[in-house]
CSV table of C-alpha atoms in Angstrom, one decimal:
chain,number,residue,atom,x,y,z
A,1346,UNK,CA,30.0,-56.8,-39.6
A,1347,UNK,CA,33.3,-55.4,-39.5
A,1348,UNK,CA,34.1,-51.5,-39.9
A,1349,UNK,CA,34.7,-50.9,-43.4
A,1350,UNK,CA,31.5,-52.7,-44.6
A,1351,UNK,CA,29.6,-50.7,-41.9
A,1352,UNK,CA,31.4,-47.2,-43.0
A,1353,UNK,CA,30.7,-48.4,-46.9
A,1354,UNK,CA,26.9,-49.0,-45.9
A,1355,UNK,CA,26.1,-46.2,-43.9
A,1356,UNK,CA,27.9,-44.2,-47.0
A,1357,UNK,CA,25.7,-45.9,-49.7
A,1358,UNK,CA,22.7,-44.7,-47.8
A,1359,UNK,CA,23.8,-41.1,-48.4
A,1360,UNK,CA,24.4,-40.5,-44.2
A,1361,UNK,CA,27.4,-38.6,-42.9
A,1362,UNK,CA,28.7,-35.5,-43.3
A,1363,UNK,CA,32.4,-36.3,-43.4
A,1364,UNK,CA,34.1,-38.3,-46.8
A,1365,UNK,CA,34.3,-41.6,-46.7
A,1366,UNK,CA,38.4,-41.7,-46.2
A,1367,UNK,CA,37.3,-39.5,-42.9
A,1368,UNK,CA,34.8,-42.1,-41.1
A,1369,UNK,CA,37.7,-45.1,-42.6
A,1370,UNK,CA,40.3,-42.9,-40.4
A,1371,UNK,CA,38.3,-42.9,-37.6
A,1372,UNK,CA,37.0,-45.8,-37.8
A,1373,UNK,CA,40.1,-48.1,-38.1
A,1374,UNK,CA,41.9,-46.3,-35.2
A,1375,UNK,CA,38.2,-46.9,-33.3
A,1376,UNK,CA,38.5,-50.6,-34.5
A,1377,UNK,CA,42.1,-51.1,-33.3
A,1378,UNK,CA,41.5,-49.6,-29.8
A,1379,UNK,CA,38.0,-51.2,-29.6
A,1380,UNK,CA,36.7,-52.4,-26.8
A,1381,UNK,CA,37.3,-49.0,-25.4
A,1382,UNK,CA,36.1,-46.2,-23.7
A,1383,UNK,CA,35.1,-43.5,-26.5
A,1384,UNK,CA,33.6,-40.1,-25.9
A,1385,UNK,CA,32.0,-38.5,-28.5
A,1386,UNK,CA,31.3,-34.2,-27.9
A,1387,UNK,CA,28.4,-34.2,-30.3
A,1388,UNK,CA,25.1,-36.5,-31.5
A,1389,UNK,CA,24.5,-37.6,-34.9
A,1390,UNK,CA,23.4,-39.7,-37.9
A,1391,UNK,CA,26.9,-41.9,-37.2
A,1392,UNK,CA,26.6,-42.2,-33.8
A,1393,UNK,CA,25.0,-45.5,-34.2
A,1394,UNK,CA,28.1,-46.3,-36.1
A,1395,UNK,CA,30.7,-45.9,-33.5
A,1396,UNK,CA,28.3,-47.5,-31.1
A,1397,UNK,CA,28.5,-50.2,-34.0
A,1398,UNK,CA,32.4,-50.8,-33.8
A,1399,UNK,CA,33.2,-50.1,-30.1
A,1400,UNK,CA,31.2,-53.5,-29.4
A,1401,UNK,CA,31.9,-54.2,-25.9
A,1402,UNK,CA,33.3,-51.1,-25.0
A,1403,UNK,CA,32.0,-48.3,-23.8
A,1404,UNK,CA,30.5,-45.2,-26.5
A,1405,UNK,CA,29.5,-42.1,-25.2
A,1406,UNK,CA,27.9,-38.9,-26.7
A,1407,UNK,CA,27.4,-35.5,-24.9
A,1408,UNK,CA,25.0,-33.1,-26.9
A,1409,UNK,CA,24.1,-29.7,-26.2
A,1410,UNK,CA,20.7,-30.0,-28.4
A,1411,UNK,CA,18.2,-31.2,-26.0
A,1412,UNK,CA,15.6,-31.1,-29.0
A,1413,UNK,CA,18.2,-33.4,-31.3
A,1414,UNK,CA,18.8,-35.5,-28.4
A,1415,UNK,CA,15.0,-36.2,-28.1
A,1416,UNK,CA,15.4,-38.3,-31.8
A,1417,UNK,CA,17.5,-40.9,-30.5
A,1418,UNK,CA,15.0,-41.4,-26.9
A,1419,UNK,CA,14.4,-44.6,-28.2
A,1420,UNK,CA,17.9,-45.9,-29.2
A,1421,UNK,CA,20.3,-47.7,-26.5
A,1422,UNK,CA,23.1,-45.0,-26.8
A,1423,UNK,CA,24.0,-43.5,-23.7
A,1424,UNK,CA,23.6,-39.7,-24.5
A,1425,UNK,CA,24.2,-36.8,-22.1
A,1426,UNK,CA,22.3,-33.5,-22.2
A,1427,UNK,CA,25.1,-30.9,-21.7
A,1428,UNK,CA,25.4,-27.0,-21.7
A,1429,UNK,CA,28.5,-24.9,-23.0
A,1430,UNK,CA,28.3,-20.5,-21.8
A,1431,UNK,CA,30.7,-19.9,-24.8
A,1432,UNK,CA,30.1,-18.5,-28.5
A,1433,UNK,CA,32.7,-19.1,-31.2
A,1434,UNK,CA,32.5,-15.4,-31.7
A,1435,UNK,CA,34.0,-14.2,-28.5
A,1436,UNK,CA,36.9,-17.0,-29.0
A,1437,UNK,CA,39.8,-14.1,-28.5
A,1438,UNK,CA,38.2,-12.5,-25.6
A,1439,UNK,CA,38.1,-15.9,-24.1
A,1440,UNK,CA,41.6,-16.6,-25.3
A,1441,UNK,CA,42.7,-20.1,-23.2
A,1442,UNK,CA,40.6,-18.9,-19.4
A,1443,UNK,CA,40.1,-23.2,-18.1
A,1444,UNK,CA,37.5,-21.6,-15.6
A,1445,UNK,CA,35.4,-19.9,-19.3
A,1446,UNK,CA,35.8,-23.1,-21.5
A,1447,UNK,CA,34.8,-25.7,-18.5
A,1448,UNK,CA,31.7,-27.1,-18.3
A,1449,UNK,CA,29.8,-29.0,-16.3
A,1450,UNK,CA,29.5,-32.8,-16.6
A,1451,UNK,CA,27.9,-36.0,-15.3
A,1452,UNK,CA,29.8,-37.9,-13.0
A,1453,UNK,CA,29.3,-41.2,-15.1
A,1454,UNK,CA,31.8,-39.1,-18.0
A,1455,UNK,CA,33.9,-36.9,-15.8
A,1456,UNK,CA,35.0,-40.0,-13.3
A,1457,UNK,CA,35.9,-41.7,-16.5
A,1458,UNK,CA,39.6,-41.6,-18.4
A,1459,UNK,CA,38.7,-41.9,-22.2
A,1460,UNK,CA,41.1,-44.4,-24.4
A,1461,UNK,CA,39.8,-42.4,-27.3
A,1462,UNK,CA,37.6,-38.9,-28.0
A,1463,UNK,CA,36.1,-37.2,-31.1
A,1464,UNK,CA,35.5,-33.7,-30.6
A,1465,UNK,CA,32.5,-33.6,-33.7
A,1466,UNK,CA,30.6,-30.9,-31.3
A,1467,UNK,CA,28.6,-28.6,-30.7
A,1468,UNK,CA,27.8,-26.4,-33.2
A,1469,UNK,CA,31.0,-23.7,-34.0
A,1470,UNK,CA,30.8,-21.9,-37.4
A,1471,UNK,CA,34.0,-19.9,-37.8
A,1472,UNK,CA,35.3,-18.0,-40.7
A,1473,UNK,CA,35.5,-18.0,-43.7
A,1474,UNK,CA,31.5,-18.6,-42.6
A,1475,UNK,CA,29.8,-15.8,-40.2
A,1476,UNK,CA,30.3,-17.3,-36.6
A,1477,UNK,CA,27.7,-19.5,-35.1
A,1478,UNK,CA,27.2,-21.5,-32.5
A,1479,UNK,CA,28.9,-22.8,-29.0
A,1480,UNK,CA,32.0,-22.8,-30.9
A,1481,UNK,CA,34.3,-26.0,-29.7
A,1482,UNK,CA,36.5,-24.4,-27.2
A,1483,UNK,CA,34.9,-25.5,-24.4
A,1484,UNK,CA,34.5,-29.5,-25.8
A,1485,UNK,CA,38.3,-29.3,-26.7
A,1486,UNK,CA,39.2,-28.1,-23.7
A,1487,UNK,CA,37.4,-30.8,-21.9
A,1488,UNK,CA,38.3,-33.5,-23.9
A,1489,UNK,CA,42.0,-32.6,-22.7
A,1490,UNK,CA,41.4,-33.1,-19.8
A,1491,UNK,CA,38.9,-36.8,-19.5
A,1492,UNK,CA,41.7,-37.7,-22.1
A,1493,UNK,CA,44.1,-40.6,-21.0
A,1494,UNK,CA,47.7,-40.7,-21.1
A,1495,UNK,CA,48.0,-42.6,-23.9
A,1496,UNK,CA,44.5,-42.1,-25.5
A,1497,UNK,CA,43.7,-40.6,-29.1
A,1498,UNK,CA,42.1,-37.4,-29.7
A,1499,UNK,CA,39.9,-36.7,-33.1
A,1500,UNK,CA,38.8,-33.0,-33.9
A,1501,UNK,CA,36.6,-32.7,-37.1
A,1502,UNK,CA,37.0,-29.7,-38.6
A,1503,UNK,CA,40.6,-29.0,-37.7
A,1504,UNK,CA,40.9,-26.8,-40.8
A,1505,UNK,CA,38.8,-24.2,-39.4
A,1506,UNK,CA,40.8,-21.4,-37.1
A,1507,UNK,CA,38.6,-22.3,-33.7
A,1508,UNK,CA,39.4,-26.0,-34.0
A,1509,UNK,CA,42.8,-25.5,-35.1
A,1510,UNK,CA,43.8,-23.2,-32.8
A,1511,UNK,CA,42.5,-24.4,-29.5
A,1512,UNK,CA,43.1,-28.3,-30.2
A,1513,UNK,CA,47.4,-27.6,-30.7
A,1514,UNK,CA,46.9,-25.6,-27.6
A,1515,UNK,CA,45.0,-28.2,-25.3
A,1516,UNK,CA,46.3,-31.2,-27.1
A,1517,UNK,CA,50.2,-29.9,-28.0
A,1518,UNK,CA,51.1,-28.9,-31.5
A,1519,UNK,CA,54.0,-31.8,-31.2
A,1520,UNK,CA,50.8,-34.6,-30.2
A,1521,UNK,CA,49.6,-33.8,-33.9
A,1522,UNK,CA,49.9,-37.4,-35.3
A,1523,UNK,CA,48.2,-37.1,-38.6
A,1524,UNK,CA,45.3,-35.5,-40.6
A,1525,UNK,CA,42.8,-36.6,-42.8
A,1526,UNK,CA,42.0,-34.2,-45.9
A,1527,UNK,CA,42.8,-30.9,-44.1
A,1528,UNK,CA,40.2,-32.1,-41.9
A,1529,UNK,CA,40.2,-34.6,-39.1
A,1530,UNK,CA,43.5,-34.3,-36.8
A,1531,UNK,CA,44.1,-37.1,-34.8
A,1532,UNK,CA,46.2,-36.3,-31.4
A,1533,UNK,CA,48.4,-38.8,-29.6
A,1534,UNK,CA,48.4,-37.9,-25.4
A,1535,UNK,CA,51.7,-38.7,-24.5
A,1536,UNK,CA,51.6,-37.0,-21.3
A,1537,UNK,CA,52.7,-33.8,-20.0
């Protein structure tokens, strides 16, 4: 099954919470660098789906929810259990601090350079909504850094002022390459 009939699909069942033009986005660029190694900061109904066009590579998913995590025991995907010491809400206090926003990580992810990364976690409500959540400092931040020279970084909600802000800090504001309805920002690493 090739991409687009398995993004129109998981669409028609009423899964996903981006648009379908978002999941085409990512999913051609996914397609076109496939096999690769892809690391995915957060767990959910589409993560079979990247699993689904990566075929041959390598699709990994670090989640912070050990309870969400526990839903997908019995499915191959390799998932990570990992913990972030940040909240969205104290994102000025902990301004751009590496030692705040790192976390720890298995050896299997952090001994890896990532062809490609989608920063769709954790949890990281930010205005105009009250502040929730991890926020997705710590993930960008991280995701920088596994990130090869030459790799492609995704943030979902690049609209909101967390996202926005940290990814054109980690990533470069001159890496921006495009973005998908206001949205989903896709970052080129050209190297430092």
């Amino acid at each position: 099954m090739n991409f687009v009939s398995a993004i129109n699909s998981f669409k028609k069942d009423k899964k996903g919470l981006m648009s379908t033009n978002q999941y085409m986005s990512i999913g051609e660029v996914l397609a076109v660098m496939a096999p690769c190694n892809f690391l995915v900061f957060g767990l959910g109904e589409d993560s079979h789906l990247w699993e689904e066009i990566n075929v041959g590579g390598r699709t990994t998913f670090l989640e912070d929810d050990a309870e969400w995590s526990k839903k997908f025991d019995q499915t191959p995907l390799e998932i990570y259990n990992v913990e972030y010491h940040t909240q969205g809400k104290d994102h000025e206090k902990i301004g751009f601090d590496e030692k705040a926003l790192s976390i720890d990580l298995p050896r299997k992810v952090e001994d890896e350079r990532w062809d490609l990364i989608f920063v769709d976690g954790p949890l990281g409500h930010n205005p105009p909504r009250p502040y929730k959540g991890p926020g997705r400092m710590s993930s960008i931040y991280m995701a920088s850094k596994l990130l090869k020279t030459g790799g492609i970084a995704i943030v979902d909600d690049f609209g909101r002022l967390i996202e926005n802000k940290y990814a054109q800090h980690f990533f470069g504001s001159g890496n921006l390459w495009k973005i998908v309805e206001k949205k989903v920002a896709f970052f080129k690493n050209e190297g430092r």
